[in-house]
Coordinates of C-alpha atoms in Angstrom, one line a residue:
G45 CA 0.0 0.0 0.0
G46 CA 0.9 3.6 -0.4
G47 CA 0.5 6.5 -2.8
F48 CA 4.2 6.6 -3.9
G49 CA 4.2 10.3 -4.7
G50 CA 2.7 10.3 -8.2
K51 CA -0.4 12.3 -7.1
E52 CA 1.3 14.4 -4.5
T53 CA 1.1 17.5 -6.7
R54 CA -0.1 16.2 -10.1
S55 CA -3.7 15.8 -8.9
F56 CA -4.1 19.5 -8.9
Y57 CA -4.7 20.0 -12.6
V58 CA -7.4 17.3 -12.7
A59 CA -9.1 18.8 -9.6
C60 CA -9.0 22.3 -11.1
A61 CA -10.5 21.1 -14.4
A62 CA -13.4 19.6 -12.5
A63 CA -13.8 22.6 -10.2
V64 CA -14.4 25.1 -12.9
P65 CA -17.5 23.5 -14.4
A66 CA -18.7 22.5 -10.9
Y67 CA -18.5 26.2 -9.9
L68 CA -20.1 27.5 -13.1
L69 CA -22.9 24.9 -13.3
K70 CA -23.5 24.5 -9.6
R71 CA -23.5 20.8 -10.1
P72 CA -21.2 17.9 -9.0
V73 CA -18.6 17.1 -11.6
R74 CA -16.7 13.8 -11.8
L75 CA -13.5 13.6 -14.0
C76 CA -11.9 10.2 -14.5
L77 CA -8.9 9.8 -16.8
D78 CA -8.3 6.8 -19.0
R79 CA -5.0 5.1 -18.3
D80 CA -3.4 6.4 -21.5
E81 CA -4.6 10.0 -20.7
D82 CA -3.3 9.7 -17.2
M83 CA 0.2 8.5 -18.3
Q84 CA 0.5 11.2 -20.9
T85 CA -0.4 14.0 -18.6
S86 CA 0.4 13.3 -14.9
G87 CA 4.1 13.0 -15.0
H88 CA 6.6 10.3 -14.1
R89 CA 9.8 9.6 -12.2
H90 CA 12.7 11.8 -13.1
A91 CA 15.3 10.5 -15.5
F92 CA 18.8 11.3 -14.4
L93 CA 22.1 11.8 -16.2
C94 CA 25.4 12.2 -14.5
R95 CA 28.7 13.5 -15.9
Y96 CA 31.6 13.1 -13.6
K97 CA 35.4 13.2 -13.1
L98 CA 36.8 10.6 -10.7
A99 CA 40.1 10.0 -8.9
Y100 CA 40.9 6.6 -7.3
T101 CA 44.0 4.6 -6.3
A102 CA 45.3 1.5 -8.0
Q103 CA 43.7 -0.5 -5.2
G104 CA 40.2 1.0 -5.9
K105 CA 40.1 3.5 -3.0
L106 CA 38.0 6.5 -4.1
V107 CA 39.9 9.8 -3.6
A108 CA 37.9 12.6 -5.3
I109 CA 34.8 13.1 -7.5
D110 CA 33.4 16.1 -9.3
A111 CA 29.8 15.2 -10.4
H112 CA 27.2 17.0 -12.3
L113 CA 23.6 15.6 -12.1
Y114 CA 21.0 16.5 -14.6
N115 CA 17.3 15.6 -14.2
N116 CA 14.4 15.8 -16.7
A117 CA 11.9 18.1 -15.0
G118 CA 9.6 18.2 -18.0
N119 CA 7.7 21.4 -18.9
S120 CA 7.3 22.8 -15.3
L121 CA 9.2 23.0 -12.1
D122 CA 6.8 20.9 -9.9
L123 CA 9.0 19.2 -7.3
S124 CA 12.1 18.8 -9.5
T125 CA 14.4 21.0 -7.4
S126 CA 13.6 19.1 -4.2
I127 CA 14.1 15.8 -6.0
M128 CA 17.5 17.1 -7.1
D129 CA 18.3 18.1 -3.6
R130 CA 17.8 14.6 -2.3
A131 CA 19.7 13.1 -5.2
L132 CA 22.7 15.3 -4.4
L133 CA 22.4 14.3 -0.7
H134 CA 22.4 10.6 -1.5
L135 CA 25.1 10.6 -4.2
D136 CA 27.6 9.2 -1.7
N137 CA 25.4 6.3 -0.6
V138 CA 27.5 4.5 2.0
Y139 CA 31.0 5.5 0.7
N140 CA 33.4 8.0 2.1
I141 CA 35.0 10.1 -0.7
P142 CA 37.5 12.5 0.9
H143 CA 37.1 15.2 -1.8
M144 CA 33.6 15.4 -3.2
T145 CA 31.8 18.1 -5.1
C146 CA 28.4 17.7 -6.8
K147 CA 26.1 20.1 -8.6
G148 CA 22.5 19.6 -9.8
H149 CA 21.0 20.9 -13.0
V150 CA 17.2 20.8 -13.4
C151 CA 16.4 20.6 -17.1
K152 CA 13.2 21.9 -18.8
T153 CA 12.1 19.7 -21.7
N154 CA 9.1 19.3 -24.0
Q155 CA 7.7 16.4 -22.0
M156 CA 4.9 16.6 -19.3
S157 CA 6.1 17.7 -15.9
N158 CA 7.8 14.9 -14.0
T159 CA 7.0 14.5 -10.3
A160 CA 7.6 12.7 -7.0
F161 CA 8.0 9.0 -6.7
R162 CA 9.1 6.7 -3.9
G163 CA 12.7 7.6 -3.1
F164 CA 12.3 11.1 -4.4
G165 CA 15.7 11.3 -6.2
G166 CA 17.6 9.4 -3.6
P167 CA 17.7 6.1 -5.6
Q168 CA 18.9 7.9 -8.7
G169 CA 21.8 9.5 -6.8
M170 CA 22.8 6.2 -5.2
L171 CA 22.5 4.3 -8.5
V172 CA 25.1 6.7 -10.0
M173 CA 27.6 5.9 -7.2
E174 CA 27.0 2.2 -7.5
M175 CA 27.6 2.3 -11.2
I176 CA 30.8 4.2 -10.6
L177 CA 32.0 1.6 -8.0
E178 CA 31.3 -1.1 -10.6
K179 CA 33.5 0.7 -13.2
V180 CA 36.3 1.2 -10.6
A181 CA 36.2 -2.5 -9.7
A182 CA 36.5 -3.5 -13.3
S183 CA 39.3 -1.0 -13.9
V184 CA 41.5 -2.2 -11.0
G185 CA 40.7 -5.9 -11.5
K186 CA 39.0 -6.5 -8.2
S187 CA 35.6 -7.8 -7.2
A188 CA 32.9 -5.1 -6.7
V189 CA 32.3 -6.5 -3.2
E190 CA 36.0 -5.8 -2.3
V191 CA 35.9 -2.3 -3.7
R192 CA 32.7 -1.4 -2.0
E193 CA 34.0 -2.7 1.4
M194 CA 37.2 -0.7 1.3
N195 CA 35.2 2.6 0.6
F196 CA 32.6 2.2 3.4
Y197 CA 32.0 5.0 5.8
K198 CA 33.1 4.4 9.4
V199 CA 30.9 5.3 12.3
G200 CA 31.3 9.0 13.2
E201 CA 32.7 10.1 9.8
K202 CA 30.9 12.9 8.0
T203 CA 29.1 13.0 4.7
H204 CA 30.0 15.4 1.9
Y205 CA 27.4 17.8 3.3
G206 CA 28.7 17.6 6.9
Q207 CA 26.3 15.4 8.8
A208 CA 28.0 12.9 11.1
L209 CA 27.0 9.2 10.7
E210 CA 25.7 8.4 14.2
N211 CA 24.9 4.8 14.8
A212 CA 25.8 3.8 11.2
R213 CA 24.6 0.2 10.6
H214 CA 25.4 -0.4 6.9
L215 CA 28.2 -2.7 7.9
D216 CA 25.9 -4.7 10.2
C217 CA 23.4 -5.1 7.4
W218 CA 26.2 -5.9 4.8
T219 CA 27.9 -8.5 7.0
Q220 CA 24.6 -10.2 7.9
V221 CA 23.2 -10.4 4.4
I222 CA 26.4 -11.8 3.0
E223 CA 26.3 -14.5 5.8
N224 CA 22.6 -15.2 5.5
S225 CA 22.8 -15.5 1.7
E226 CA 26.0 -17.6 1.7
Y227 CA 27.2 -15.1 -0.9
H228 CA 30.8 -16.4 -1.3
C229 CA 29.8 -20.0 -1.8
R230 CA 27.1 -19.0 -4.3
R231 CA 29.6 -16.7 -6.1
L232 CA 31.7 -19.8 -6.9
A233 CA 28.5 -21.8 -7.9
V234 CA 27.5 -19.0 -10.3
D235 CA 30.9 -19.0 -11.9
E236 CA 30.7 -22.8 -12.3
F237 CA 27.3 -22.6 -13.9
N238 CA 28.5 -20.0 -16.4
R239 CA 31.4 -22.2 -17.5
A240 CA 29.0 -25.1 -18.2
S241 CA 26.1 -23.1 -19.8
K242 CA 26.5 -21.3 -23.1
L243 CA 23.0 -19.8 -23.7
R244 CA 21.9 -19.1 -20.1
K245 CA 24.1 -17.1 -17.8
R246 CA 23.8 -16.2 -14.1
G247 CA 25.0 -13.2 -12.1
I248 CA 25.0 -12.3 -8.4
S249 CA 25.4 -8.9 -6.7
V250 CA 25.4 -7.3 -3.3
V251 CA 24.2 -3.7 -2.8
P252 CA 24.0 -1.5 0.3
T253 CA 21.8 1.5 0.9
K254 CA 21.7 4.6 3.2
F255 CA 18.5 6.7 3.2
G256 CA 18.1 10.0 5.1
I257 CA 14.8 10.5 6.9
S258 CA 13.2 14.0 7.1
F259 CA 11.8 16.4 4.6
T260 CA 14.7 18.4 3.2
T261 CA 12.4 21.5 3.4
K262 CA 12.6 22.3 7.1
F263 CA 9.1 23.7 7.8
L264 CA 7.5 20.5 6.6
N265 CA 8.9 18.5 9.5
Q266 CA 6.0 19.1 11.9
A267 CA 2.9 17.1 12.8
G268 CA -0.3 17.3 14.9
A269 CA -2.7 14.8 16.4
L270 CA -6.0 15.0 18.3
V271 CA -6.9 12.4 20.9
H272 CA -10.3 12.1 22.6
I273 CA -11.1 9.7 25.5
Y274 CA -14.8 8.8 26.0
T275 CA -16.4 7.7 29.2
D276 CA -16.9 4.1 27.8
G277 CA -13.1 3.8 27.8
T278 CA -12.7 4.0 24.0
V279 CA -10.4 6.5 22.3
L280 CA -10.8 8.5 19.1
L281 CA -7.6 9.4 17.3
T282 CA -7.2 11.9 14.5
H283 CA -3.9 12.9 13.0
G284 CA -2.6 14.7 9.9
G285 CA -1.3 11.7 8.0
V286 CA -3.2 10.0 5.2
E287 CA -3.7 6.2 5.3
M288 CA -3.1 4.8 1.8
G289 CA -2.8 1.1 2.7
Q290 CA 0.8 1.6 4.0
G291 CA -0.3 0.9 7.7
L292 CA 0.1 4.4 9.1
H293 CA -3.1 4.3 11.0
T294 CA -2.2 1.0 12.5
K295 CA 1.1 2.2 13.7
V296 CA -0.1 5.4 15.2
A297 CA -3.0 3.5 16.9
Q298 CA -0.5 1.1 18.4
I299 CA 1.5 4.0 19.9
T300 CA -1.8 5.4 21.3
A301 CA -2.9 2.1 22.8
A302 CA 0.5 1.4 24.3
T303 CA 0.8 4.8 25.9
L304 CA -2.7 4.8 27.4
G305 CA -2.3 1.2 28.5
I306 CA -5.5 0.0 26.7
P307 CA -6.1 -2.7 24.0
L308 CA -5.7 -1.7 20.4
S309 CA -9.3 -2.6 19.8
S310 CA -10.3 0.3 22.0
V311 CA -8.7 2.9 19.7
Y312 CA -10.6 4.2 16.7
V313 CA -9.0 6.2 14.0
A314 CA -10.9 9.0 12.3
E315 CA -10.1 9.7 8.7
T316 CA -7.7 12.6 8.1
A317 CA -9.5 16.0 8.0
T318 CA -8.3 19.6 8.1
D319 CA -11.1 20.6 10.5
K320 CA -9.5 18.3 13.1
V321 CA -5.7 18.7 12.4
P322 CA -4.9 21.7 10.3
N323 CA -1.9 22.5 8.1
A324 CA -0.7 18.9 7.8
S325 CA 2.4 18.3 5.7
P326 CA 2.3 15.8 2.9
T327 CA 2.2 12.1 3.9
A328 CA 5.6 11.6 2.3
A329 CA 9.4 11.3 2.9
S330 CA 8.9 8.1 4.9
A331 CA 8.5 10.3 8.0
S332 CA 4.8 10.0 8.7
S333 CA 5.0 7.2 11.3
D334 CA 7.7 9.1 13.1
M335 CA 6.0 12.5 13.1
Y336 CA 2.3 11.6 13.6
G337 CA 3.3 8.8 16.0
A338 CA 5.2 11.3 18.1
A339 CA 2.4 13.9 17.9
A340 CA -0.1 11.2 19.1
L341 CA 2.4 10.2 21.9
D342 CA 2.5 13.9 23.0
A343 CA -1.3 14.0 23.2
C344 CA -1.5 10.7 25.1
Q345 CA 1.2 11.7 27.6
Q346 CA -0.8 14.9 28.4
L347 CA -3.9 12.7 29.0
V348 CA -1.9 10.2 31.1
A349 CA -0.6 13.0 33.3
R350 CA -4.2 14.2 33.8
L351 CA -5.4 10.7 34.7
K352 CA -2.5 9.8 36.9
P353 CA -4.0 11.1 40.2
Y354 CA -7.1 9.0 39.6
M355 CA -5.0 5.9 38.7
D356 CA -3.1 6.4 42.0
K357 CA -6.4 6.9 43.8
L358 CA -8.1 3.8 42.2
P359 CA -5.5 1.0 42.0
G360 CA -6.7 -2.1 40.2
K361 CA -9.6 -0.3 38.5
T362 CA -10.2 -0.5 34.8
F363 CA -9.3 2.3 32.4
K364 CA -13.0 3.0 31.9
E365 CA -13.5 3.4 35.7
V366 CA -10.5 5.7 35.9
V367 CA -11.8 7.8 33.0
N368 CA -15.2 8.1 34.5
A369 CA -13.7 9.2 37.8
A370 CA -11.8 11.9 36.0
Y371 CA -14.8 12.9 34.0
L372 CA -17.0 13.3 37.1
D373 CA -14.2 15.5 38.5
R374 CA -14.4 17.7 35.4
V375 CA -11.0 16.8 33.9
D376 CA -10.5 17.6 30.2
L377 CA -10.3 14.2 28.4
S378 CA -9.2 15.7 25.0
A379 CA -5.7 16.6 24.0
H380 CA -3.9 18.0 21.0
G381 CA -0.4 16.8 20.4
F382 CA 2.3 18.4 18.4
Y383 CA 5.7 17.3 17.2
K384 CA 8.5 19.0 15.3
T385 CA 11.5 17.0 14.2
P386 CA 14.5 18.2 16.4
D387 CA 17.8 19.5 15.1
V388 CA 17.1 19.2 11.4
E389 CA 17.8 22.3 9.3
G390 CA 17.0 21.3 5.8
F391 CA 18.9 21.2 2.5
G392 CA 22.0 23.4 2.6
S393 CA 22.8 22.7 6.3
C394 CA 25.0 20.1 7.8
R395 CA 22.0 18.3 9.3
P396 CA 19.3 17.8 6.7
F397 CA 18.2 14.5 8.2
N398 CA 17.0 13.3 11.6
Y399 CA 18.7 9.9 11.1
F400 CA 19.6 7.3 8.4
C401 CA 18.1 4.0 7.5
F402 CA 20.5 1.3 6.3
G403 CA 20.1 -2.0 4.4
A404 CA 21.7 -4.5 2.1
S405 CA 20.5 -7.1 -0.4
V406 CA 22.0 -10.0 -2.4
S407 CA 20.3 -11.1 -5.6
E408 CA 21.0 -13.9 -8.0
V409 CA 19.6 -13.8 -11.6
E410 CA 19.6 -16.0 -14.7
I411 CA 19.4 -14.4 -18.2
D412 CA 18.6 -15.9 -21.5
R413 CA 21.2 -14.7 -24.0
L414 CA 18.9 -15.3 -27.0
T415 CA 15.9 -13.4 -25.8
G416 CA 17.2 -11.1 -23.1
D417 CA 14.7 -12.5 -20.6
F418 CA 15.7 -12.7 -17.0
Q419 CA 14.5 -14.4 -13.8
V420 CA 15.4 -13.6 -10.2
L421 CA 16.3 -16.9 -8.6
R422 CA 16.9 -15.6 -5.1
T423 CA 17.0 -12.4 -3.1
D424 CA 18.2 -11.9 0.5
I425 CA 17.5 -8.6 2.3
V426 CA 18.6 -7.3 5.7
M427 CA 16.9 -4.0 6.6
D428 CA 17.6 -1.7 9.5
A429 CA 14.2 -0.8 11.0
G430 CA 15.3 0.0 14.5
N431 CA 12.8 -1.5 17.0
P432 CA 9.9 -2.0 14.5
L433 CA 6.5 -0.8 15.5
N434 CA 4.9 -3.5 13.5
P435 CA 7.3 -6.1 12.0
A436 CA 4.6 -7.6 9.7
I437 CA 3.9 -4.2 8.1
D438 CA 7.6 -3.4 7.8
V439 CA 8.5 -6.7 6.1
G440 CA 5.6 -6.1 3.7
Q441 CA 6.9 -2.6 2.9
V442 CA 10.4 -4.0 2.2
E443 CA 9.0 -6.7 -0.1
G444 CA 6.8 -4.2 -1.9
A445 CA 9.5 -1.6 -2.3
F446 CA 11.9 -4.2 -3.7
V447 CA 9.6 -5.4 -6.4
Q448 CA 8.5 -1.9 -7.2
G449 CA 12.2 -0.9 -7.4
M450 CA 12.9 -3.8 -9.7
G451 CA 10.3 -2.4 -12.1
W452 CA 12.1 1.0 -12.0
C453 CA 15.6 -0.4 -12.8
C454 CA 14.9 -3.5 -14.8
I455 CA 11.5 -3.5 -16.5
E456 CA 9.6 -0.2 -16.9
E457 CA 10.8 1.9 -19.8
L458 CA 9.3 5.0 -21.2
V459 CA 9.6 5.4 -25.0
W460 CA 9.4 9.0 -26.3
G461 CA 9.1 10.2 -29.8
D462 CA 12.0 12.1 -31.3
S463 CA 13.0 13.6 -34.7
E464 CA 14.8 10.4 -35.8
H465 CA 11.7 8.2 -35.4
K466 CA 8.8 9.9 -37.2
W467 CA 6.3 7.3 -36.2
V468 CA 5.9 9.0 -32.8
K469 CA 5.8 12.8 -32.6
P470 CA 8.7 14.4 -30.7
G471 CA 7.7 14.9 -27.1
Q472 CA 4.9 12.4 -27.3
L473 CA 4.8 9.3 -25.0
H474 CA 4.5 6.0 -26.9
T475 CA 4.4 3.7 -23.9
R476 CA 1.1 4.9 -22.3
G477 CA -0.7 1.8 -21.4
P478 CA -0.3 -1.9 -20.3
G479 CA 0.2 -3.0 -23.9
T480 CA 3.5 -1.1 -24.2
Y481 CA 4.5 -0.2 -20.7
K482 CA 5.4 -3.2 -18.6
I483 CA 5.2 -3.3 -14.8
P484 CA 6.3 -6.1 -12.5
T485 CA 4.0 -9.1 -12.1
A486 CA 3.8 -12.2 -9.9
N487 CA 6.4 -13.8 -12.2
D488 CA 8.9 -11.1 -11.5
I489 CA 9.0 -11.7 -7.7
P490 CA 12.2 -13.6 -6.7
I491 CA 11.5 -17.3 -6.6
D492 CA 13.3 -17.5 -3.2
F493 CA 12.6 -14.2 -1.4
R494 CA 14.1 -13.8 2.1
V495 CA 13.6 -10.6 4.2
S496 CA 14.9 -10.1 7.7
L497 CA 15.0 -7.0 9.9
L498 CA 18.2 -6.1 11.8
T499 CA 17.6 -6.9 15.5
G500 CA 18.9 -5.3 18.7
K501 CA 19.5 -1.9 17.1
P502 CA 17.1 0.6 18.6
N503 CA 16.9 4.1 17.1
N504 CA 16.9 6.9 19.8
R505 CA 15.9 9.5 17.2
A506 CA 12.3 8.4 16.7
V507 CA 9.2 7.3 18.5
A508 CA 9.4 3.9 20.2
S509 CA 13.0 3.5 18.9
S510 CA 11.6 2.6 15.5
K511 CA 12.8 3.6 12.0
A512 CA 11.0 4.6 8.8
V513 CA 10.5 1.8 6.2
G514 CA 8.6 3.2 3.2
E515 CA 11.3 4.5 0.9
P516 CA 14.6 3.1 2.3
P517 CA 14.3 -0.5 0.9
F518 CA 13.4 0.7 -2.6
F519 CA 17.1 1.1 -3.8
L520 CA 17.9 -2.5 -2.7
S521 CA 16.3 -3.7 -5.9
T522 CA 19.4 -2.5 -7.8
S523 CA 21.0 -5.7 -6.6
V524 CA 19.0 -7.3 -9.4
F525 CA 20.2 -4.7 -11.9
F526 CA 23.9 -5.3 -11.0
A527 CA 23.4 -9.1 -11.0
I528 CA 22.1 -8.8 -14.6
Q529 CA 25.2 -6.8 -15.4
D530 CA 27.3 -9.5 -13.9
A531 CA 25.5 -12.1 -16.0
I532 CA 26.0 -10.0 -19.2
R533 CA 29.7 -9.8 -18.3
A534 CA 29.9 -13.6 -18.1
A535 CA 28.3 -13.8 -21.6
R536 CA 30.7 -11.3 -23.1
V537 CA 33.7 -13.1 -21.6
E538 CA 32.7 -16.3 -23.4
D539 CA 32.7 -14.6 -26.8
S540 CA 35.9 -12.6 -26.0
N541 CA 34.0 -9.3 -26.2
S542 CA 35.2 -6.2 -24.4
L543 CA 34.2 -5.9 -20.7
D544 CA 34.1 -2.1 -21.0
F545 CA 30.4 -1.7 -21.6
T546 CA 27.6 0.4 -20.1
L547 CA 24.3 -1.0 -19.0
D548 CA 21.8 1.9 -18.6
S549 CA 18.7 1.7 -16.4
P550 CA 16.3 0.0 -17.0
A551 CA 17.9 -3.3 -17.8
T552 CA 15.2 -4.3 -20.2
P553 CA 15.4 -7.6 -22.3
E554 CA 16.3 -5.5 -25.3
R555 CA 19.4 -4.1 -23.6
I556 CA 20.3 -7.5 -22.1
R557 CA 20.1 -9.1 -25.6
L558 CA 22.1 -6.5 -27.4
L559 CA 24.9 -6.3 -24.7
S560 CA 25.2 -10.1 -24.6
A561 CA 26.9 -9.6 -28.0
D562 CA 27.2 -13.1 -29.6
K563 CA 27.8 -14.2 -33.1
L564 CA 24.2 -13.7 -34.1
T565 CA 24.4 -10.0 -33.4
G566 CA 28.1 -9.4 -34.0
W567 CA 27.8 -9.2 -37.8
Q568 CA 25.3 -6.3 -37.6
I569 CA 25.7 -4.6 -34.1
A570 CA 28.9 -3.3 -32.6
E571 CA 29.9 -5.0 -29.4
D572 CA 30.1 -1.6 -27.6
I573 CA 26.6 -0.6 -28.5
R574 CA 24.8 1.6 -26.0
P575 CA 21.0 1.4 -26.6
N576 CA 19.2 4.7 -26.5
G577 CA 17.6 5.5 -23.2
S578 CA 14.3 7.2 -22.2
W579 CA 15.9 10.4 -21.2

């Protein structure tokens, strides 16, 4: 569940189009777009391009980078600058580069305005760095795992924007996922399979992630909640977050029930409304459980303080009886809670984030050299969720984010018209429905899918020592992308093709087939072909 950002701002133009005739005709107006109309007008994820200069040692240690990021904003600004902000803040991923400069360029194009999506630029920035690490590893003749490990941040070191990594857990996740997945044994098994198979190749890859939690716009990091206690012992909770299937109401209700010492079944959650909690920030940035949970906690703590004299006076009595005693004594049984994320200062400061979420994943894939088809054989994930508020919800979020991310980096490709291909007008979207735009299905889920949460690692920067889990796991899907790249490399080795090739995202079957570069394609297609992208 979740909204994933696509309608955070792009719902406005549809609402306005319906509002004008509703106002003029004084009648209800319903406007429902067809899928092709929606895909052509409502905007998509931002395509990114990076141009960089890199310095590294003969051992693969990164020394310096000068990077320029470009994103495709489309025909209006929308949220493109904020998305670029987060991409720049996540360009380092989990790697310490002593000398690092990066600059973002938001590009206006003749396409519809692109907008927010799960990760909000963070995955694009991290993908750039992982691609760079893969290039460095190939250049120095070492495994990508070894090069990644030698460049990891250490606890207490500062990012390129100056925030210290407190309680960094990327190494814990990395070590555990390699152990759980039996990576080193399977690496040998993959190599053995590739020596024995000519038309099908396997690849395996490990990818870490670090995702900052907070809005990078400072004033958005605030939240409110309203809690009423009734004389029958039930509680009505209202907060500013929107439930979209992601489990937000469940988590905030759990915090309310635990603080008041009542069963979860006694807590009722009212739908979000501005007449109850005004001026709510968007339910976004993976921060809603943190913020609205803390606001509800504040309200409940006020109520507990008011009820404490009656609890002391009536030991052993039920919550309902205590509440009734307070009510008869004319005690206010309603409280408004408020929370503002401490210490954060937004983009441009040395503390844009409240804390970081970490994770790591190992994926093994098998590709068909003749068709470019691929299948994910197994994926192992270890995710840092602090002390999870609801482990079942969190594991579901990790699984959903991974498969959705796999669509982003391996399956879903937008095809735009350009002047060289007259059959689609320049600036017009060709892939605007399920016939041409492919999303992940049940067959794309890893055959063997293992998700575990890092244990015994509480987070003292959020309510109930928990951590956000909406966006952070999304990037772990790139372990599939780099496993595909590893399999392509094995295919190219067999036919003595150059290993200096570029696999752009998404790793579609067309790209896999062309880059596998065998005798069937060699007479017509150069081995260093770089298929056009959707940017």
